[in-house]
Amino acid sequence: MDSKIFHKLSYGVYVIGAGKDGKFNGQIANTVFQISSDPAVVAISINKNNLTHQFIREGKAFSVSVLPKNVPLSFIGHFGFKSGREIDKYQSISYKAGVSGVPVLLENSLGYLEAEVINSVDVETHTVFFGRVIDAQVLNSDEEPLTYAYYHQMKKGTTPPAAPTYVEKEQTQNPKPEKEKTKYQCNICGYVYDPETGDPDSGIAPGTDFKDIPADWECPVCGANKENFVAL
């Protein structure tokens, strides 16, 4: 089976929010789709190992915040590569509690919807939750939503291992000679630094070699330091 066919499917990029006993958690997801319009029902797919899964399962509600095309990679990394078991993801984020008590983003969001869980289906590693939409609001109608394709192709983003669309990459058996190793990969999240594109969001201009990046530079996705990068 050629798993590359899955890369041809279209997705958006969202933050799924959930709450339990006064605590909030959120995560990046790309499998969000509308099931019906009257009543409005949406479905999301969440990994069973994620804390968000537990919150949705017990809280019976979730939110979907739509990310804009210009969202910083660090914002995606905050919700996609850090664990809510270790940090409070909403501590430094602008948000509000929605009508169902789940968090909805007020920054880096084109808008949101809230849904009450009406059903769920077990799909081995993930659960598909079906939710009836109980509230929705557009916060910014001027910007374009971020697509999964744009996230990978233009922002050079990576896929968290817990994502439904994650496909484990094959290891390179014959690495290039040292002199050709111009790209560097974060061994924490998989982000690849490409000197041709640099990291403009962090002030690193296109054409900047990895060795010339300031020592205090961090991975724009997960925040790892330069020592966690290896040459490709």
mmCIF file of C-alpha atoms in Angstrom:
data_model
loop_
_atom_site.group_PDB
_atom_site.id
_atom_site.type_symbol
_atom_site.label_atom_id
_atom_site.label_comp_id
_atom_site.label_asym_id
_atom_site.label_seq_id
_atom_site.Cartn_x
_atom_site.Cartn_y
_atom_site.Cartn_z
ATOM 1 C CA MET A 1 0.000 0.000 0.000
ATOM 2 C CA ASP A 2 1.304 3.433 -0.959
ATOM 3 C CA SER A 3 0.611 5.620 2.087
ATOM 4 C CA LYS A 4 1.520 8.750 0.099
ATOM 5 C CA ILE A 5 -2.035 8.794 -1.279
ATOM 6 C CA PHE A 6 -3.180 10.055 2.126
ATOM 7 C CA HIS A 7 -1.127 13.203 1.558
ATOM 8 C CA LYS A 8 -3.466 14.046 -1.329
ATOM 9 C CA LEU A 9 -6.501 14.373 0.945
ATOM 10 C CA SER A 10 -7.472 17.893 1.976
ATOM 11 C CA TYR A 11 -7.586 19.092 5.595
ATOM 12 C CA GLY A 12 -7.717 22.229 7.667
ATOM 13 C CA VAL A 13 -5.797 22.952 10.878
ATOM 14 C CA TYR A 14 -7.713 23.607 14.094
ATOM 15 C CA VAL A 15 -7.388 23.784 17.862
ATOM 16 C CA ILE A 16 -9.799 21.484 19.671
ATOM 17 C CA GLY A 17 -10.662 22.717 23.158
ATOM 18 C CA ALA A 18 -12.197 20.743 26.015
ATOM 19 C CA GLY A 19 -12.855 21.133 29.724
ATOM 20 C CA LYS A 20 -13.246 19.002 32.833
ATOM 21 C CA ASP A 21 -13.755 20.003 36.483
ATOM 22 C CA GLY A 22 -12.780 23.603 35.778
ATOM 23 C CA LYS A 23 -9.611 22.641 33.895
ATOM 24 C CA PHE A 24 -9.006 23.284 30.197
ATOM 25 C CA ASN A 25 -6.933 21.585 27.545
ATOM 26 C CA GLY A 26 -6.510 21.950 23.811
ATOM 27 C CA GLN A 27 -4.715 20.314 20.927
ATOM 28 C CA ILE A 28 -4.060 20.672 17.222
ATOM 29 C CA ALA A 29 -6.284 18.572 14.933
ATOM 30 C CA ASN A 30 -6.820 18.370 11.203
ATOM 31 C CA THR A 31 -9.733 15.943 11.028
ATOM 32 C CA VAL A 32 -12.758 18.164 11.545
ATOM 33 C CA PHE A 33 -15.676 17.962 9.172
ATOM 34 C CA GLN A 34 -19.336 18.903 8.957
ATOM 35 C CA ILE A 35 -21.820 16.020 8.961
ATOM 36 C CA SER A 36 -25.140 17.849 8.553
ATOM 37 C CA SER A 37 -26.556 21.378 8.525
ATOM 38 C CA ASP A 38 -29.987 21.013 10.150
ATOM 39 C CA PRO A 39 -29.271 20.244 12.860
ATOM 40 C CA ALA A 40 -25.633 21.319 12.498
ATOM 41 C CA VAL A 41 -23.407 18.375 13.424
ATOM 42 C CA VAL A 42 -19.619 18.096 13.164
ATOM 43 C CA ALA A 43 -17.195 15.247 13.760
ATOM 44 C CA ILE A 44 -13.613 15.238 15.062
ATOM 45 C CA SER A 45 -11.036 12.473 15.462
ATOM 46 C CA ILE A 46 -8.942 12.441 18.661
ATOM 47 C CA ASN A 47 -6.169 10.076 19.746
ATOM 48 C CA LYS A 48 -7.146 8.043 22.809
ATOM 49 C CA ASN A 49 -3.824 8.796 24.528
ATOM 50 C CA ASN A 50 -4.363 12.550 24.448
ATOM 51 C CA LEU A 51 -5.585 14.431 27.507
ATOM 52 C CA THR A 52 -8.101 16.205 25.272
ATOM 53 C CA HIS A 53 -9.705 12.835 24.558
ATOM 54 C CA GLN A 54 -10.263 12.275 28.265
ATOM 55 C CA PHE A 55 -11.722 15.758 28.711
ATOM 56 C CA ILE A 56 -14.125 15.341 25.780
ATOM 57 C CA ARG A 57 -15.151 11.870 26.885
ATOM 58 C CA GLU A 58 -16.000 13.051 30.385
ATOM 59 C CA GLY A 59 -17.058 16.644 29.677
ATOM 60 C CA LYS A 60 -19.324 15.730 26.723
ATOM 61 C CA ALA A 61 -18.419 18.893 24.798
ATOM 62 C CA PHE A 62 -15.681 20.389 22.643
ATOM 63 C CA SER A 63 -14.790 23.524 20.708
ATOM 64 C CA VAL A 64 -13.182 23.955 17.296
ATOM 65 C CA SER A 65 -11.147 27.113 16.663
ATOM 66 C CA VAL A 66 -10.204 27.760 13.026
ATOM 67 C CA LEU A 67 -6.580 28.858 12.608
ATOM 68 C CA PRO A 68 -5.611 31.578 10.095
ATOM 69 C CA LYS A 69 -3.055 31.156 7.340
ATOM 70 C CA ASN A 70 -0.595 33.497 9.069
ATOM 71 C CA VAL A 71 -0.645 31.753 12.458
ATOM 72 C CA PRO A 72 2.895 31.498 13.932
ATOM 73 C CA LEU A 73 4.441 28.035 13.932
ATOM 74 C CA SER A 74 5.157 28.479 17.627
ATOM 75 C CA PHE A 75 1.414 28.731 18.284
ATOM 76 C CA ILE A 76 0.820 25.434 16.483
ATOM 77 C CA GLY A 77 3.737 23.899 18.364
ATOM 78 C CA HIS A 78 2.282 25.091 21.675
ATOM 79 C CA PHE A 79 -0.952 23.173 21.123
ATOM 80 C CA GLY A 80 0.472 20.361 18.988
ATOM 81 C CA PHE A 81 3.782 19.334 20.552
ATOM 82 C CA LYS A 82 3.337 20.089 24.251
ATOM 83 C CA SER A 83 1.358 18.044 26.729
ATOM 84 C CA GLY A 84 -1.507 19.394 28.815
ATOM 85 C CA ARG A 85 -0.393 16.961 31.519
ATOM 86 C CA GLU A 86 2.736 19.047 31.977
ATOM 87 C CA ILE A 87 1.614 22.632 31.299
ATOM 88 C CA ASP A 88 -1.531 24.759 31.318
ATOM 89 C CA LYS A 89 -1.834 25.463 27.595
ATOM 90 C CA TYR A 90 -4.259 28.341 28.099
ATOM 91 C CA GLN A 91 -2.304 30.150 30.802
ATOM 92 C CA SER A 92 -0.713 32.659 28.394
ATOM 93 C CA ILE A 93 -3.349 32.459 25.636
ATOM 94 C CA SER A 94 -6.277 34.816 25.055
ATOM 95 C CA TYR A 95 -9.469 32.760 25.321
ATOM 96 C CA LYS A 96 -12.882 32.610 26.920
ATOM 97 C CA ALA A 97 -15.104 29.877 28.283
ATOM 98 C CA GLY A 98 -17.951 29.190 25.880
ATOM 99 C CA VAL A 99 -21.585 28.459 26.619
ATOM 100 C CA SER A 100 -20.754 24.801 27.257
ATOM 101 C CA GLY A 101 -17.807 25.636 29.505
ATOM 102 C CA VAL A 102 -15.091 24.661 27.021
ATOM 103 C CA PRO A 103 -12.336 27.099 25.984
ATOM 104 C CA VAL A 104 -12.500 28.968 22.672
ATOM 105 C CA LEU A 105 -9.545 30.931 21.281
ATOM 106 C CA LEU A 106 -9.709 34.701 20.957
ATOM 107 C CA GLU A 107 -6.275 35.023 19.330
ATOM 108 C CA ASN A 108 -4.953 33.427 16.146
ATOM 109 C CA SER A 109 -8.498 32.338 15.364
ATOM 110 C CA LEU A 110 -10.826 33.122 12.482
ATOM 111 C CA GLY A 111 -13.741 31.913 14.576
ATOM 112 C CA TYR A 112 -15.010 28.993 16.563
ATOM 113 C CA LEU A 113 -17.846 26.606 17.146
ATOM 114 C CA GLU A 114 -18.927 24.679 20.218
ATOM 115 C CA ALA A 115 -20.572 21.295 20.169
ATOM 116 C CA GLU A 116 -22.191 18.890 22.608
ATOM 117 C CA VAL A 117 -21.209 15.262 22.078
ATOM 118 C CA ILE A 118 -24.163 13.216 20.813
ATOM 119 C CA ASN A 119 -22.312 10.068 19.781
ATOM 120 C CA SER A 120 -18.879 8.535 19.318
ATOM 121 C CA VAL A 121 -17.272 5.701 17.376
ATOM 122 C CA ASP A 122 -14.216 3.716 18.420
ATOM 123 C CA VAL A 123 -11.648 3.477 15.600
ATOM 124 C CA GLU A 124 -8.830 1.603 17.353
ATOM 125 C CA THR A 125 -6.200 4.280 18.143
ATOM 126 C CA HIS A 126 -8.699 7.155 17.893
ATOM 127 C CA THR A 127 -12.267 8.041 18.746
ATOM 128 C CA VAL A 128 -14.508 9.926 16.350
ATOM 129 C CA PHE A 129 -16.738 12.267 18.358
ATOM 130 C CA PHE A 130 -19.946 13.591 16.817
ATOM 131 C CA GLY A 131 -21.154 16.902 18.214
ATOM 132 C CA ARG A 132 -24.278 18.991 17.763
ATOM 133 C CA VAL A 133 -23.247 22.621 17.305
ATOM 134 C CA ILE A 134 -24.702 24.831 20.040
ATOM 135 C CA ASP A 135 -22.795 28.064 19.362
ATOM 136 C CA ALA A 136 -20.560 29.548 16.669
ATOM 137 C CA GLN A 137 -18.976 32.889 15.896
ATOM 138 C CA VAL A 138 -16.778 34.423 13.185
ATOM 139 C CA LEU A 139 -13.985 36.530 14.695
ATOM 140 C CA ASN A 140 -12.098 37.473 11.545
ATOM 141 C CA SER A 141 -13.568 37.228 8.054
ATOM 142 C CA ASP A 142 -10.698 38.972 6.250
ATOM 143 C CA GLU A 143 -8.023 36.266 6.475
ATOM 144 C CA GLU A 144 -7.832 32.836 4.865
ATOM 145 C CA PRO A 145 -7.976 29.655 6.960
ATOM 146 C CA LEU A 146 -4.841 27.560 7.275
ATOM 147 C CA THR A 147 -4.900 24.329 5.283
ATOM 148 C CA TYR A 148 -2.873 21.269 6.162
ATOM 149 C CA ALA A 149 -1.164 21.391 2.761
ATOM 150 C CA TYR A 150 -0.051 24.996 3.273
ATOM 151 C CA TYR A 151 1.140 24.158 6.792
ATOM 152 C CA HIS A 152 3.454 21.476 5.392
ATOM 153 C CA GLN A 153 4.527 23.052 2.097
ATOM 154 C CA MET A 154 4.958 26.701 3.061
ATOM 155 C CA LYS A 155 5.380 26.734 6.826
ATOM 156 C CA LYS A 156 7.411 23.477 6.812
ATOM 157 C CA GLY A 157 5.307 22.162 9.680
ATOM 158 C CA THR A 158 5.361 18.587 10.926
ATOM 159 C CA THR A 159 2.733 16.110 12.085
ATOM 160 C CA PRO A 160 2.473 15.077 15.760
ATOM 161 C CA PRO A 161 2.695 11.275 16.161
ATOM 162 C CA ALA A 162 -0.767 11.226 17.786
ATOM 163 C CA ALA A 163 -2.442 12.816 14.760
ATOM 164 C CA PRO A 164 -4.775 10.632 12.647
ATOM 165 C CA THR A 165 -2.782 11.529 9.522
ATOM 166 C CA TYR A 166 0.654 10.754 10.977
ATOM 167 C CA VAL A 167 2.741 8.445 8.787
ATOM 168 C CA GLU A 168 6.090 7.297 10.130
ATOM 169 C CA LYS A 169 8.882 8.300 7.792
ATOM 170 C CA GLU A 170 11.436 5.784 6.620
ATOM 171 C CA GLN A 171 14.950 6.365 7.895
ATOM 172 C CA THR A 172 17.526 7.364 5.327
ATOM 173 C CA GLN A 173 19.843 4.426 4.749
ATOM 174 C CA ASN A 174 22.530 6.348 2.844
ATOM 175 C CA PRO A 175 22.909 9.837 4.304
ATOM 176 C CA LYS A 176 24.548 12.539 2.216
ATOM 177 C CA PRO A 177 28.213 13.406 2.735
ATOM 178 C CA GLU A 178 28.794 15.948 5.483
ATOM 179 C CA LYS A 179 29.465 18.781 3.025
ATOM 180 C CA GLU A 180 25.980 18.408 1.538
ATOM 181 C CA LYS A 181 24.138 18.477 4.865
ATOM 182 C CA THR A 182 22.562 21.900 4.504
ATOM 183 C CA LYS A 183 19.216 21.129 6.138
ATOM 184 C CA TYR A 184 18.804 20.335 9.822
ATOM 185 C CA GLN A 185 15.977 18.477 11.539
ATOM 186 C CA CYS A 186 14.664 18.868 15.068
ATOM 187 C CA ASN A 187 14.855 15.496 16.800
ATOM 188 C CA ILE A 188 12.003 16.482 19.114
ATOM 189 C CA CYS A 189 9.214 17.365 16.686
ATOM 190 C CA GLY A 190 10.667 16.698 13.227
ATOM 191 C CA TYR A 191 10.703 20.305 11.980
ATOM 192 C CA VAL A 192 13.255 20.792 9.195
ATOM 193 C CA TYR A 193 15.263 24.004 8.986
ATOM 194 C CA ASP A 194 15.943 24.843 5.342
ATOM 195 C CA PRO A 195 18.588 27.556 4.771
ATOM 196 C CA GLU A 196 16.869 28.552 1.526
ATOM 197 C CA THR A 197 13.729 29.664 3.355
ATOM 198 C CA GLY A 198 15.209 30.477 6.777
ATOM 199 C CA ASP A 199 12.806 31.255 9.620
ATOM 200 C CA PRO A 200 11.411 34.739 8.901
ATOM 201 C CA ASP A 201 8.946 34.552 11.815
ATOM 202 C CA SER A 202 11.957 34.379 14.158
ATOM 203 C CA GLY A 203 14.007 36.963 12.285
ATOM 204 C CA ILE A 204 16.181 34.437 10.409
ATOM 205 C CA ALA A 205 16.457 35.607 6.810
ATOM 206 C CA PRO A 206 16.339 33.220 3.825
ATOM 207 C CA GLY A 207 19.835 32.058 2.868
ATOM 208 C CA THR A 208 21.081 31.835 6.473
ATOM 209 C CA ASP A 209 23.186 28.736 7.139
ATOM 210 C CA PHE A 210 22.282 26.784 10.247
ATOM 211 C CA LYS A 211 25.707 27.471 11.777
ATOM 212 C CA ASP A 212 25.060 31.204 11.481
ATOM 213 C CA ILE A 213 21.794 31.138 13.417
ATOM 214 C CA PRO A 214 22.114 32.747 16.879
ATOM 215 C CA ALA A 215 22.797 30.303 19.704
ATOM 216 C CA ASP A 216 19.587 31.257 21.506
ATOM 217 C CA TRP A 217 17.380 30.456 18.474
ATOM 218 C CA GLU A 218 14.689 27.857 19.176
ATOM 219 C CA CYS A 219 12.707 25.480 17.014
ATOM 220 C CA PRO A 220 9.695 27.475 15.783
ATOM 221 C CA VAL A 221 7.404 24.492 16.349
ATOM 222 C CA CYS A 222 8.318 22.941 19.690
ATOM 223 C CA GLY A 223 10.813 25.383 21.219
ATOM 224 C CA ALA A 224 13.794 23.002 21.262
ATOM 225 C CA ASN A 225 17.258 24.591 21.162
ATOM 226 C CA LYS A 226 19.878 24.219 18.414
ATOM 227 C CA GLU A 227 21.543 21.268 20.145
ATOM 228 C CA ASN A 228 18.451 19.199 19.368
ATOM 229 C CA PHE A 229 18.949 19.558 15.583
ATOM 230 C CA VAL A 230 20.792 17.057 13.406
ATOM 231 C CA ALA A 231 22.028 17.461 9.851
ATOM 232 C CA LEU A 232 20.131 15.672 7.077
#
